[in-house]
Amino acid sequence: MIISDLLDSLNEWAPPSFQEDYDNSGMICGDPTQPVKKVLIALDCIESVVDEAIREKANVIIAHHPIVFKGLRSFTGKNYVERTVIKAIRNHIAIIAVHTNLDNVRTGVNHRIAEKLKLKDIRILDPKMGILQKLVVFVPRTHTQQLMNSLFEAGAGGIGNYDECSFRTAGTGTFRGNENANPYLGKKGERSSAEEDRVEVIFEKHRLSKVLSAMNDAHPYEEIAYDLLALESTHDQVGSGMIGDLDQPMETMEFLGRVKKTFSTGCVRYTRPHIPKVKKVAICGGSGSFLLEKAIRQKADILITADFKYHQFFDAEDRIVIADIGHYESEQFTIDLIADRIREKFPNFAVLKTQVNTNPIQYL
């Protein structure tokens, strides 16, 4: 197996188009045609992690955080970012990042956190807009089922917990081919009509090329009449954070103690526990202060995340408890998440989890 196969599998799980505008997920450096030997998983790809990959003879590092966020203007080794990339390139080690695209998928970072907290009835806290497109295509009724099967196989027709979703209406299409035409029905130069179906399916926009290819392969017409529509509706399987419920309400301080133990954090910064018991829990791995109002509107009792600034804690206003557990601590289970996924998809090569604690923050 080559590195591009591994990258394709990660992209199918967490499409790059789901990442935030500021992000740099994907292949940071390396040769995608190189065979995969061993894979090392880390939260951060820093020099010590590259050294570990060299010792373990791993030629691929998959990290949650990209080592490069901005374009590098030089490679002189003047900072840890340049030194890390230089060392990886010199040792023929590919670096791949799956960051906010993995945060934003239903089965990603926040889902693993929800599992650790034993939440139920979990859903995306802030679903994204602009992820979906609709294909409207007109097809002769004799080929409707063939076309729909092909579109479904390409990933179209998914809505929430359902797949193979479509809508079709019957009608009559008319056409006339010129002297250069090769019509599937009718004759050149004559107006013809056909019993047709209007088929509508929704799909995630990163699947566009695959969906159009499936349409072209299954459709009998020389010229296909179709429309593509950008949808502004939210996608409830893609977005930031998650929210769910505990099996039974817990006293707030008891629950905060459980959170501290679960995440092995040296410090939990929290607002006044004005709510006596916690039932509904909002979570976001990494920096999640931007989700505070969303969590309040959805009546969460507590928001567990990281990187709250001093003045942002005031915004709770006794409407919710904020629990800041630390950035590294909130995302630490992402290493297991990625490793489990790769082992499931590719059981034939070694997947290692870093032994390097890359957390730059220490606690007394």
Short mmCIF file of C-alpha atoms in Angstrom, two decimals:
data_model
loop_
_atom_site.label_atom_id
_atom_site.label_comp_id
_atom_site.label_asym_id
_atom_site.label_seq_id
_atom_site.Cartn_x
_atom_site.Cartn_y
_atom_site.Cartn_z
CA MET A 1 0.00 0.00 0.00
CA ILE A 2 1.24 3.47 -0.82
CA ILE A 3 0.81 6.66 1.16
CA SER A 4 -1.84 8.06 -1.18
CA ASP A 5 -4.08 5.05 -0.37
CA LEU A 6 -3.81 5.92 3.31
CA LEU A 7 -4.49 9.58 2.58
CA ASP A 8 -7.55 8.72 0.46
CA SER A 9 -8.98 6.67 3.31
CA LEU A 10 -8.48 9.51 5.79
CA ASN A 11 -10.06 11.97 3.35
CA GLU A 12 -13.09 9.74 2.93
CA TRP A 13 -13.52 9.68 6.71
CA ALA A 14 -12.77 13.37 7.30
CA PRO A 15 -13.00 15.23 3.96
CA PRO A 16 -10.57 18.17 3.66
CA SER A 17 -13.48 20.40 2.56
CA PHE A 18 -14.86 20.10 6.11
CA GLN A 19 -11.87 21.88 7.63
CA GLU A 20 -12.01 25.51 8.77
CA ASP A 21 -10.64 28.24 6.52
CA TYR A 22 -7.58 28.85 8.69
CA ASP A 23 -6.59 25.19 8.81
CA ASN A 24 -4.00 23.19 6.85
CA SER A 25 -5.11 19.58 7.03
CA GLY A 26 -3.80 17.09 4.51
CA MET A 27 -0.34 16.00 3.42
CA ILE A 28 2.24 18.43 4.77
CA CYS A 29 5.30 16.79 3.23
CA GLY A 30 6.31 13.48 1.69
CA ASP A 31 5.97 11.41 -1.46
CA PRO A 32 2.42 10.06 -1.89
CA THR A 33 3.72 7.23 -4.13
CA GLN A 34 6.01 5.87 -1.40
CA PRO A 35 5.02 2.50 0.09
CA VAL A 36 3.80 2.62 3.70
CA LYS A 37 6.09 0.83 6.17
CA LYS A 38 4.85 1.91 9.59
CA VAL A 39 2.54 4.69 10.74
CA LEU A 40 3.10 6.73 13.89
CA ILE A 41 0.11 8.59 15.37
CA ALA A 42 0.54 11.76 17.45
CA LEU A 43 -1.45 14.77 18.54
CA ASP A 44 1.38 17.10 17.49
CA CYS A 45 4.20 16.47 15.04
CA ILE A 46 7.29 18.05 16.62
CA GLU A 47 11.00 17.19 16.43
CA SER A 48 10.88 14.57 19.17
CA VAL A 49 8.04 12.79 17.38
CA VAL A 50 10.03 12.70 14.13
CA ASP A 51 12.98 11.29 16.12
CA GLU A 52 10.63 8.61 17.45
CA ALA A 53 9.50 7.78 13.90
CA ILE A 54 13.13 7.43 12.84
CA ARG A 55 13.86 5.04 15.74
CA GLU A 56 10.74 2.98 15.01
CA LYS A 57 11.39 2.98 11.24
CA ALA A 58 7.98 4.58 10.60
CA ASN A 59 7.81 6.54 7.36
CA VAL A 60 4.41 8.17 7.95
CA ILE A 61 3.36 10.42 10.82
CA ILE A 62 -0.33 11.24 11.19
CA ALA A 63 -0.89 14.14 13.56
CA HIS A 64 -4.06 15.89 14.60
CA HIS A 65 -2.48 19.36 14.56
CA PRO A 66 -0.70 20.52 11.39
CA ILE A 67 2.94 21.43 12.00
CA VAL A 68 2.55 24.05 9.25
CA PHE A 69 -0.37 26.48 9.47
CA LYS A 70 1.08 29.24 7.31
CA GLY A 71 3.34 29.18 4.26
CA LEU A 72 7.02 28.81 5.15
CA ARG A 73 9.20 31.50 3.58
CA SER A 74 12.47 29.75 4.38
CA PHE A 75 13.90 26.41 5.55
CA THR A 76 16.86 27.46 7.66
CA GLY A 77 15.90 25.64 10.83
CA LYS A 78 15.41 28.85 12.80
CA ASN A 79 12.35 27.53 14.66
CA TYR A 80 10.81 24.22 15.67
CA VAL A 81 8.41 24.20 12.70
CA GLU A 82 11.20 24.46 10.10
CA ARG A 83 13.42 22.00 11.98
CA THR A 84 10.61 19.44 12.19
CA VAL A 85 9.80 19.64 8.48
CA ILE A 86 13.47 19.55 7.46
CA LYS A 87 14.12 16.48 9.60
CA ALA A 88 11.07 14.68 8.19
CA ILE A 89 12.06 15.41 4.59
CA ARG A 90 15.69 14.36 5.16
CA ASN A 91 14.52 11.03 6.55
CA HIS A 92 11.82 10.44 3.90
CA ILE A 93 9.02 10.65 6.43
CA ALA A 94 5.61 11.86 5.29
CA ILE A 95 3.57 14.08 7.60
CA ILE A 96 -0.23 14.07 7.35
CA ALA A 97 -2.57 16.23 9.44
CA VAL A 98 -6.26 15.60 10.12
CA HIS A 99 -7.35 18.56 12.20
CA THR A 100 -10.61 20.53 12.05
CA ASN A 101 -11.96 18.21 9.36
CA LEU A 102 -11.75 15.44 11.97
CA ASP A 103 -13.25 17.76 14.59
CA ASN A 104 -16.22 18.41 12.32
CA VAL A 105 -17.27 14.87 11.37
CA ARG A 106 -19.89 12.92 13.29
CA THR A 107 -17.50 10.06 14.09
CA GLY A 108 -14.53 12.28 14.90
CA VAL A 109 -12.82 13.90 17.87
CA ASN A 110 -15.92 14.98 19.77
CA HIS A 111 -17.63 11.65 19.36
CA ARG A 112 -14.70 9.97 21.10
CA ILE A 113 -14.92 12.51 23.95
CA ALA A 114 -18.65 11.82 24.25
CA GLU A 115 -17.90 8.09 24.50
CA LYS A 116 -15.37 8.72 27.28
CA LEU A 117 -17.98 10.70 29.22
CA LYS A 118 -20.61 8.02 28.50
CA LEU A 119 -23.04 10.48 26.94
CA LYS A 120 -26.13 9.27 25.12
CA ASP A 121 -28.38 10.79 22.45
CA ILE A 122 -25.39 12.75 21.13
CA ARG A 123 -25.69 15.16 18.22
CA ILE A 124 -23.67 17.92 16.57
CA LEU A 125 -23.84 21.11 18.63
CA ASP A 126 -23.31 23.56 15.75
CA PRO A 127 -24.12 21.94 12.37
CA LYS A 128 -22.43 23.47 9.35
CA MET A 129 -24.18 25.18 6.45
CA GLY A 130 -23.10 25.12 2.82
CA ILE A 131 -21.93 21.50 2.89
CA LEU A 132 -24.72 20.05 0.74
CA GLN A 133 -25.60 20.24 -2.94
CA LYS A 134 -28.57 18.94 -4.87
CA LEU A 135 -28.48 17.26 -8.26
CA VAL A 136 -31.63 17.45 -10.40
CA VAL A 137 -31.38 15.25 -13.49
CA PHE A 138 -33.88 14.24 -16.18
CA VAL A 139 -33.70 10.63 -17.35
CA PRO A 140 -35.86 8.35 -19.53
CA ARG A 141 -38.03 6.22 -17.31
CA THR A 142 -36.46 3.04 -18.63
CA HIS A 143 -33.16 4.07 -17.03
CA THR A 144 -34.36 5.72 -13.82
CA GLN A 145 -33.53 2.85 -11.49
CA GLN A 146 -30.16 2.27 -13.11
CA LEU A 147 -29.29 5.95 -12.67
CA MET A 148 -30.46 6.07 -9.06
CA ASN A 149 -28.47 2.96 -8.15
CA SER A 150 -25.36 4.53 -9.65
CA LEU A 151 -25.89 7.83 -7.79
CA PHE A 152 -26.45 6.03 -4.49
CA GLU A 153 -23.29 4.00 -5.04
CA ALA A 154 -21.38 7.28 -5.52
CA GLY A 155 -22.55 8.53 -2.13
CA ALA A 156 -25.56 10.63 -3.10
CA GLY A 157 -28.87 10.37 -1.27
CA GLY A 158 -27.73 10.51 2.33
CA ILE A 159 -29.85 12.50 4.80
CA GLY A 160 -28.99 12.10 8.49
CA ASN A 161 -29.53 8.47 9.53
CA TYR A 162 -30.99 7.55 6.13
CA ASP A 163 -29.41 6.73 2.79
CA GLU A 164 -30.72 6.11 -0.74
CA CYS A 165 -33.00 9.15 -0.33
CA SER A 166 -34.37 10.72 -3.51
CA PHE A 167 -37.41 12.41 -5.00
CA ARG A 168 -38.73 11.89 -8.50
CA THR A 169 -41.57 13.20 -10.57
CA ALA A 170 -42.82 11.99 -13.93
CA GLY A 171 -43.13 14.14 -17.01
CA THR A 172 -42.51 14.43 -20.72
CA GLY A 173 -39.27 15.73 -22.20
CA THR A 174 -38.92 17.10 -25.73
CA PHE A 175 -35.82 17.52 -27.90
CA ARG A 176 -34.60 17.79 -31.48
CA GLY A 177 -31.13 16.80 -32.56
CA ASN A 178 -29.20 18.55 -35.34
CA GLU A 179 -27.21 16.84 -38.08
CA ASN A 180 -24.29 16.18 -35.72
CA ALA A 181 -26.42 14.56 -33.05
CA ASN A 182 -26.61 10.87 -32.27
CA PRO A 183 -29.88 10.68 -30.31
CA TYR A 184 -30.66 7.73 -28.07
CA LEU A 185 -34.36 8.21 -28.94
CA GLY A 186 -35.99 9.76 -31.99
CA LYS A 187 -34.43 10.91 -35.26
CA LYS A 188 -32.16 13.75 -36.25
CA GLY A 189 -33.95 16.91 -37.27
CA GLU A 190 -37.27 15.82 -35.84
CA ARG A 191 -38.85 16.95 -32.61
CA SER A 192 -39.11 13.97 -30.32
CA SER A 193 -40.58 13.34 -26.91
CA ALA A 194 -39.85 10.85 -24.15
CA GLU A 195 -41.43 9.78 -20.90
CA GLU A 196 -38.90 10.96 -18.36
CA ASP A 197 -38.40 11.21 -14.61
CA ARG A 198 -37.01 14.19 -12.80
CA VAL A 199 -34.69 12.72 -10.16
CA GLU A 200 -33.41 14.79 -7.22
CA VAL A 201 -30.70 13.70 -4.79
CA ILE A 202 -28.66 15.49 -2.12
CA PHE A 203 -24.96 14.91 -1.55
CA GLU A 204 -21.97 16.42 0.23
CA LYS A 205 -20.21 18.78 -2.13
CA HIS A 206 -16.84 17.04 -1.88
CA ARG A 207 -18.48 14.11 -3.69
CA LEU A 208 -19.40 16.24 -6.72
CA SER A 209 -16.95 14.76 -9.24
CA LYS A 210 -17.80 11.22 -8.21
CA VAL A 211 -21.56 11.88 -8.40
CA LEU A 212 -21.32 13.51 -11.84
CA SER A 213 -19.15 10.66 -13.09
CA ALA A 214 -21.75 8.15 -11.87
CA MET A 215 -24.51 10.14 -13.58
CA ASN A 216 -22.65 10.21 -16.90
CA ASP A 217 -21.88 6.48 -16.76
CA ALA A 218 -25.48 5.45 -16.04
CA HIS A 219 -27.36 7.89 -18.26
CA PRO A 220 -28.16 6.85 -21.85
CA TYR A 221 -28.44 10.34 -23.38
CA GLU A 222 -25.74 11.98 -25.43
CA GLU A 223 -26.58 15.33 -23.84
CA ILE A 224 -27.79 15.16 -20.24
CA ALA A 225 -30.09 17.83 -18.85
CA TYR A 226 -29.27 18.44 -15.19
CA ASP A 227 -29.06 21.20 -12.58
CA LEU A 228 -26.71 21.62 -9.61
CA LEU A 229 -28.02 23.62 -6.67
CA ALA A 230 -26.03 24.85 -3.66
CA LEU A 231 -28.04 24.31 -0.47
CA GLU A 232 -27.85 26.62 2.53
CA SER A 233 -29.50 24.14 4.88
CA THR A 234 -27.44 22.73 7.73
CA HIS A 235 -25.87 19.27 7.65
CA ASP A 236 -26.60 17.60 10.98
CA GLN A 237 -23.73 15.13 10.53
CA VAL A 238 -21.04 17.80 10.09
CA GLY A 239 -20.15 20.63 12.43
CA SER A 240 -18.53 21.83 15.63
CA GLY A 241 -18.86 20.31 19.08
CA MET A 242 -21.40 17.82 20.35
CA ILE A 243 -24.12 17.72 22.97
CA GLY A 244 -25.63 14.77 24.79
CA ASP A 245 -27.07 13.54 28.07
CA LEU A 246 -25.80 11.63 31.06
CA ASP A 247 -27.72 8.49 31.97
CA GLN A 248 -28.59 10.07 35.30
CA PRO A 249 -28.08 13.63 36.58
CA MET A 250 -24.92 14.08 38.64
CA GLU A 251 -24.07 16.66 41.26
CA THR A 252 -22.04 19.32 39.49
CA MET A 253 -18.89 19.07 41.63
CA GLU A 254 -19.00 15.28 41.47
CA PHE A 255 -19.22 15.45 37.69
CA LEU A 256 -16.33 17.92 37.49
CA GLY A 257 -14.29 15.45 39.54
CA ARG A 258 -15.17 12.71 37.09
CA VAL A 259 -14.13 14.94 34.19
CA LYS A 260 -10.80 15.70 35.86
CA LYS A 261 -10.12 12.00 36.37
CA THR A 262 -11.30 10.95 32.89
CA PHE A 263 -9.03 13.45 31.15
CA SER A 264 -6.16 13.15 33.65
CA THR A 265 -5.84 16.91 33.64
CA GLY A 266 -3.70 18.83 36.09
CA CYS A 267 -6.27 21.59 36.34
CA VAL A 268 -9.94 22.21 35.58
CA ARG A 269 -10.84 25.90 35.37
CA TYR A 270 -14.56 26.29 35.88
CA THR A 271 -17.18 28.92 36.58
CA ARG A 272 -19.37 29.05 39.66
CA PRO A 273 -21.29 25.73 39.90
CA HIS A 274 -24.64 27.44 40.27
CA ILE A 275 -26.42 24.44 38.75
CA PRO A 276 -26.81 21.78 41.47
CA LYS A 277 -26.89 18.86 39.05
CA VAL A 278 -25.61 18.22 35.51
CA LYS A 279 -27.62 16.29 32.93
CA LYS A 280 -27.06 17.83 29.47
CA VAL A 281 -23.40 18.15 28.50
CA ALA A 282 -21.85 20.11 25.62
CA ILE A 283 -18.31 19.28 24.54
CA CYS A 284 -15.70 20.52 22.09
CA GLY A 285 -12.16 19.22 21.75
CA GLY A 286 -9.59 22.04 21.59
CA SER A 287 -10.59 25.68 21.52
CA GLY A 288 -14.36 25.76 21.92
CA SER A 289 -15.21 29.11 23.49
CA PHE A 290 -16.98 30.12 20.26
CA LEU A 291 -19.65 27.52 21.04
CA LEU A 292 -20.73 29.03 24.37
CA GLU A 293 -23.91 30.70 23.10
CA LYS A 294 -24.84 27.62 21.08
CA ALA A 295 -24.53 25.47 24.20
CA ILE A 296 -26.63 27.90 26.22
CA ARG A 297 -29.36 28.04 23.57
CA GLN A 298 -29.53 24.25 23.55
CA LYS A 299 -29.90 24.29 27.35
CA ALA A 300 -26.65 22.53 28.16
CA ASP A 301 -25.81 22.49 31.87
CA ILE A 302 -22.07 22.50 31.24
CA LEU A 303 -19.65 23.14 28.35
CA ILE A 304 -16.41 21.14 28.48
CA THR A 305 -13.66 22.50 26.24
CA ALA A 306 -10.38 24.45 26.40
CA ASP A 307 -8.64 27.78 25.84
CA PHE A 308 -11.18 30.10 27.45
CA LYS A 309 -9.76 33.57 28.13
CA TYR A 310 -10.32 35.29 31.47
CA HIS A 311 -13.07 37.68 30.34
CA GLN A 312 -14.88 34.95 28.41
CA PHE A 313 -15.67 33.15 31.66
CA PHE A 314 -17.93 36.08 32.60
CA ASP A 315 -20.09 35.32 29.55
CA ALA A 316 -21.50 32.26 31.31
CA GLU A 317 -23.60 34.64 33.45
CA ASP A 318 -24.85 31.74 35.56
CA ARG A 319 -26.64 30.30 32.55
CA ILE A 320 -24.17 27.42 32.18
CA VAL A 321 -21.04 26.02 33.82
CA ILE A 322 -17.85 26.39 31.78
CA ALA A 323 -15.19 23.73 32.38
CA ASP A 324 -11.82 24.41 30.72
CA ILE A 325 -9.79 21.21 30.93
CA GLY A 326 -6.82 22.15 28.71
CA HIS A 327 -6.27 21.87 24.97
CA TYR A 328 -4.04 18.79 24.96
CA GLU A 329 -6.15 17.06 27.59
CA SER A 330 -9.37 17.58 25.66
CA GLU A 331 -7.93 16.07 22.46
CA GLN A 332 -5.65 13.35 23.83
CA PHE A 333 -8.01 10.53 22.84
CA THR A 334 -7.69 11.56 19.19
CA ILE A 335 -4.53 9.45 18.98
CA ASP A 336 -6.53 6.31 19.81
CA LEU A 337 -9.33 7.42 17.50
CA ILE A 338 -7.04 7.69 14.46
CA ALA A 339 -5.14 4.50 15.32
CA ASP A 340 -8.37 2.51 15.65
CA ARG A 341 -9.63 3.77 12.31
CA ILE A 342 -6.42 2.90 10.44
CA ARG A 343 -6.16 -0.54 12.01
CA GLU A 344 -9.74 -1.23 10.98
CA LYS A 345 -9.18 -0.14 7.38
CA PHE A 346 -5.61 -1.41 6.94
CA PRO A 347 -4.83 -4.37 9.23
CA ASN A 348 -1.72 -5.39 7.30
CA PHE A 349 0.86 -2.89 8.56
CA ALA A 350 2.05 -1.63 11.92
CA VAL A 351 0.31 1.36 13.53
CA LEU A 352 2.16 2.90 16.47
CA LYS A 353 0.96 5.47 18.98
CA THR A 354 3.53 8.01 20.07
CA GLN A 355 5.13 7.65 23.47
CA VAL A 356 6.07 11.35 23.43
CA ASN A 357 3.92 13.64 25.55
CA THR A 358 3.70 16.68 23.29
CA ASN A 359 1.74 18.83 25.74
CA PRO A 360 3.71 22.10 26.04
CA ILE A 361 1.89 23.02 29.28
CA GLN A 362 3.01 21.74 32.67
CA TYR A 363 1.16 21.93 35.99
CA LEU A 364 2.41 22.22 39.58
#
